[in-house]
Tab-separated table of C-alpha atoms in Angstrom:
chain	number	residue	atom	x	y	z
A	1	MET	CA	19.173	-11.432	-4.682
A	2	LYS	CA	15.640	-10.304	-5.504
A	3	THR	CA	13.015	-12.562	-4.216
A	4	LYS	CA	10.106	-13.068	-6.493
A	5	LEU	CA	7.033	-15.125	-6.153
A	6	PRO	CA	6.443	-17.773	-8.481
A	7	THR	CA	3.862	-16.664	-11.184
A	8	ALA	CA	1.471	-19.217	-10.262
A	9	ILE	CA	1.437	-18.146	-6.706
A	10	VAL	CA	0.713	-14.586	-7.824
A	11	ALA	CA	-2.012	-15.950	-10.136
A	12	ALA	CA	-3.635	-17.700	-7.429
A	13	LEU	CA	-3.842	-14.769	-5.209
A	14	VAL	CA	-5.499	-12.661	-7.750
A	15	PHE	CA	-8.104	-15.550	-8.333
A	16	GLN	CA	-8.536	-16.176	-4.413
A	17	LEU	CA	-8.837	-12.848	-3.261
A	18	GLY	CA	-10.539	-11.055	-6.834
A	19	ILE	CA	-11.258	-7.229	-7.364
A	20	SER	CA	-13.392	-6.304	-4.234
A	21	GLY	CA	-10.400	-6.894	-1.558
A	22	ALA	CA	-11.302	-9.046	1.669
A	23	THR	CA	-12.568	-7.195	4.562
A	24	GLU	CA	-10.007	-9.287	6.889
A	25	THR	CA	-7.699	-11.878	5.926
A	26	ASN	CA	-4.958	-14.171	7.045
A	27	PHE	CA	-2.168	-14.037	5.190
A	28	ILE	CA	-0.861	-16.713	3.074
A	29	HIS	CA	2.528	-18.745	3.534
A	30	ARG	CA	4.793	-17.942	1.344
A	31	PRO	CA	8.307	-19.906	0.741
A	32	CYS	CA	11.312	-17.887	1.937
A	33	CYS	CA	14.846	-18.509	2.386
A	34	ALA	CA	16.068	-17.164	5.824
A	35	MET	CA	19.447	-16.113	4.363
A	36	ASP	CA	17.204	-13.483	1.997
A	37	LEU	CA	15.799	-11.807	4.746
A	38	PRO	CA	16.649	-8.453	5.939
A	39	ALA	CA	18.695	-8.140	9.402
A	40	LYS	CA	14.809	-7.563	10.889
A	41	LYS	CA	13.120	-10.744	10.076
A	42	PHE	CA	9.483	-10.698	9.532
A	43	THR	CA	6.449	-13.402	10.095
A	44	ASP	CA	5.488	-15.463	7.230
A	45	LYS	CA	2.465	-13.333	6.924
A	46	SER	CA	4.289	-10.044	6.409
A	47	LEU	CA	4.227	-8.504	3.306
A	48	TYR	CA	7.664	-6.881	4.401
A	49	GLN	CA	9.341	-10.047	3.169
A	50	VAL	CA	9.060	-8.871	-0.648
A	51	GLU	CA	12.597	-8.053	-1.693
A	52	SER	CA	11.429	-5.484	-4.302
A	53	VAL	CA	12.773	-2.237	-4.375
A	54	TRP	CA	10.737	0.884	-4.640
A	55	THR	CA	11.633	4.537	-5.431
A	56	THR	CA	10.369	7.455	-2.871
A	57	ASP	CA	9.322	10.940	-4.572
A	58	ALA	CA	12.364	12.077	-3.001
A	59	GLN	CA	14.547	9.985	-5.206
A	60	LYS	CA	15.402	7.440	-2.381
A	61	GLN	CA	15.239	3.935	-3.001
A	62	ILE	CA	13.874	1.614	-0.138
A	63	LYS	CA	12.375	-2.018	0.438
A	64	LEU	CA	8.895	-2.231	2.056
A	65	GLY	CA	10.719	-3.384	4.983
A	66	ALA	CA	11.782	0.009	5.952
A	67	LEU	CA	8.171	0.890	6.744
A	68	ALA	CA	8.050	-1.495	9.533
A	69	GLY	CA	7.899	-0.242	13.002
A	70	LYS	CA	4.657	1.403	12.864
A	71	PRO	CA	1.111	0.669	11.612
A	72	GLN	CA	0.583	1.693	7.769
A	73	VAL	CA	-2.373	2.693	5.970
A	74	VAL	CA	-1.725	1.707	2.428
A	75	LEU	CA	-3.609	2.807	-0.798
A	76	MET	CA	-2.694	1.988	-4.340
A	77	PHE	CA	-3.429	4.377	-6.812
A	78	TYR	CA	-2.068	6.552	-9.928
A	79	SER	CA	-1.592	10.044	-10.102
A	80	ARG	CA	-3.669	10.920	-13.361
A	81	CYS	CA	-6.475	9.446	-11.727
A	82	THR	CA	-9.493	11.753	-11.458
A	83	THR	CA	-12.317	9.755	-9.933
A	84	ALA	CA	-11.924	7.114	-7.375
A	85	CYS	CA	-8.120	8.036	-6.213
A	86	PRO	CA	-8.999	11.374	-5.051
A	87	ILE	CA	-11.917	10.415	-3.231
A	88	LEU	CA	-9.859	7.405	-1.457
A	89	GLU	CA	-6.852	10.093	-0.581
A	90	ASN	CA	-9.441	12.253	0.879
A	91	GLU	CA	-10.906	9.068	3.209
A	92	LEU	CA	-6.922	8.761	4.420
A	93	ARG	CA	-6.806	12.487	5.466
A	94	GLN	CA	-10.192	11.760	6.947
A	95	ILE	CA	-8.557	8.813	8.879
A	96	GLU	CA	-5.591	10.842	10.010
A	97	SER	CA	-7.465	13.598	11.006
A	98	ALA	CA	-9.604	11.423	12.976
A	99	LEU	CA	-6.422	10.083	15.076
A	100	THR	CA	-5.648	11.696	18.566
A	101	SER	CA	-2.225	13.323	18.190
A	102	GLU	CA	-0.454	10.524	20.044
A	103	THR	CA	-1.685	7.702	17.568
A	104	ARG	CA	-1.154	10.157	14.436
A	105	ALA	CA	2.439	10.354	15.455
A	106	LYS	CA	2.590	6.685	15.381
A	107	THR	CA	0.922	5.985	12.071
A	108	GLY	CA	2.139	5.744	8.592
A	109	PHE	CA	0.442	6.269	5.527
A	110	THR	CA	2.138	4.970	2.238
A	111	LEU	CA	0.612	5.838	-1.464
A	112	ILE	CA	2.054	3.185	-3.798
A	113	SER	CA	1.376	3.920	-8.029
A	114	PHE	CA	-0.043	1.316	-10.242
A	115	ASP	CA	1.595	3.402	-13.181
A	116	SER	CA	5.040	2.466	-13.236
A	117	GLU	CA	5.675	4.412	-16.570
A	118	ARG	CA	4.251	7.870	-15.887
A	119	ASP	CA	4.090	8.000	-12.143
A	120	THR	CA	8.259	8.466	-11.642
A	121	PRO	CA	9.844	9.881	-8.425
A	122	THR	CA	9.588	13.291	-10.064
A	123	ALA	CA	6.015	13.191	-11.280
A	124	LEU	CA	5.166	11.654	-7.735
A	125	ALA	CA	6.992	14.898	-6.134
A	126	GLU	CA	5.209	17.065	-8.385
A	127	TYR	CA	1.792	15.128	-7.513
A	128	ARG	CA	2.273	16.052	-3.894
A	129	LYS	CA	2.728	19.493	-4.124
A	130	VAL	CA	-0.481	20.026	-6.336
A	131	TRP	CA	-2.247	18.050	-3.736
A	132	ASN	CA	-0.606	19.478	-0.806
A	133	LEU	CA	-0.245	15.601	0.678
A	134	PRO	CA	1.115	15.891	3.951
A	135	GLU	CA	5.104	15.777	4.281
A	136	ASN	CA	4.843	12.516	6.288
A	137	TRP	CA	3.016	10.563	3.798
A	138	THR	CA	5.168	8.016	1.938
A	139	LEU	CA	4.978	8.095	-2.002
A	140	LEU	CA	6.257	5.048	-4.163
A	141	SER	CA	6.992	4.118	-7.667
A	142	GLY	CA	8.200	0.538	-8.574
A	143	GLN	CA	9.138	-1.882	-11.484
A	144	PRO	CA	5.846	-3.277	-13.393
A	145	ASP	CA	6.330	-6.616	-11.892
A	146	ASP	CA	6.691	-5.484	-8.816
A	147	VAL	CA	3.780	-3.745	-8.870
A	148	LEU	CA	1.821	-6.710	-10.122
A	149	GLU	CA	3.077	-8.841	-7.351
A	150	LEU	CA	2.208	-6.059	-4.712
A	151	ALA	CA	-1.047	-5.679	-5.892
A	152	ALA	CA	-1.815	-9.559	-5.955
A	153	LEU	CA	-0.393	-9.691	-2.308
A	154	LEU	CA	-3.013	-7.201	-1.281
A	155	GLY	CA	-5.843	-8.634	-3.031
A	156	ILE	CA	-6.335	-5.754	-5.589
A	157	GLN	CA	-6.782	-5.981	-9.243
A	158	PHE	CA	-6.295	-3.215	-11.937
A	159	LYS	CA	-5.967	-2.909	-15.958
A	160	LYS	CA	-4.704	-0.338	-18.058
A	161	SER	CA	-6.618	0.663	-21.166
A	162	GLY	CA	-5.188	1.773	-24.347
A	163	ASP	CA	-6.000	5.697	-23.179
A	164	GLY	CA	-3.821	5.620	-20.261
A	165	GLU	CA	-6.647	5.268	-17.655
A	166	ILE	CA	-6.628	2.477	-14.742
A	167	ALA	CA	-9.202	0.290	-13.854
A	168	HIS	CA	-8.696	-0.913	-10.110
A	169	SER	CA	-9.792	-2.045	-6.852
A	170	ASN	CA	-11.156	0.634	-4.510
A	171	VAL	CA	-9.076	-0.902	-1.286
A	172	VAL	CA	-7.651	0.875	1.933
A	173	THR	CA	-5.191	-1.452	3.444
A	174	LEU	CA	-4.153	-1.389	6.944
A	175	LEU	CA	-1.011	-3.000	8.009
A	176	ASN	CA	0.845	-3.784	11.616
A	177	ALA	CA	3.867	-2.713	12.600
A	178	GLN	CA	5.369	-5.825	10.895
A	179	GLY	CA	3.746	-5.734	7.701
A	180	GLU	CA	0.868	-7.813	8.274
A	181	ILE	CA	-2.580	-7.114	6.718
A	182	VAL	CA	-4.936	-6.952	9.666
A	183	PHE	CA	-7.733	-5.023	7.766
A	184	GLN	CA	-9.171	-3.737	4.506
A	185	GLN	CA	-11.958	-1.743	3.822
A	186	THR	CA	-13.588	-1.302	0.109
A	187	GLY	CA	-15.441	0.907	-2.359
A	188	LEU	CA	-15.638	4.613	-1.929
A	189	ASN	CA	-16.848	6.574	1.032
A	190	ALA	CA	-16.250	3.850	3.625
A	191	GLY	CA	-15.580	6.559	6.350
A	192	ALA	CA	-12.853	6.373	8.618
A	193	ASP	CA	-14.626	5.193	12.158
A	194	GLU	CA	-13.781	1.653	11.703
A	195	MET	CA	-10.336	2.430	10.220
A	196	VAL	CA	-9.470	4.762	13.203
A	197	ARG	CA	-10.804	1.970	15.741
A	198	ARG	CA	-8.708	-0.630	14.284
A	199	ILE	CA	-5.478	2.006	14.136
A	200	GLU	CA	-6.341	2.364	17.677
A	201	GLN	CA	-6.444	-1.356	18.614
A	202	ILE	CA	-2.773	-2.070	17.199
A	203	VAL	CA	-1.284	1.309	18.433
A	204	LYS	CA	-2.563	0.301	21.923
């Protein structure tokens, strides 16, 4: 059975974390039934406890727990964004390029769309081609409620407008191998240095 956070908890998370996100955070405790956990159990601070199902641009359905095993640099974005998202994606490229080859092989990069309606797996596959995104990056689309839940857990706010644009927080999140938030950098053109240092600490 799919585990959903109560609406009150999601709303509280959005209120507490705000649009700017947090530079570092201790994740909240969430109620969880042991029999609902996947075979690989995660801590009560892990995002990977969420049972929502996502679809990759290769049409593969996964739970977030499938990302476990290596640090993940996570960005929420949408493909039609022409302002902040391309800048943030370029920052991810800078982070990846700044890693040593050994650390790069042990680090994942995941982009998750805000736009459930238009960013279908097929649209994301085309987006990967147009922007020449690395093959090892994971692109995910999900249901509106799941996107809202994940954004709240990451401390990210977003709002869709009538013209199809989406106003959103500009946050890049680093998860450890178990899906716990260990660092977040906010804003545009934040640079790669601090994120790279954090990734190297985890990998070592």
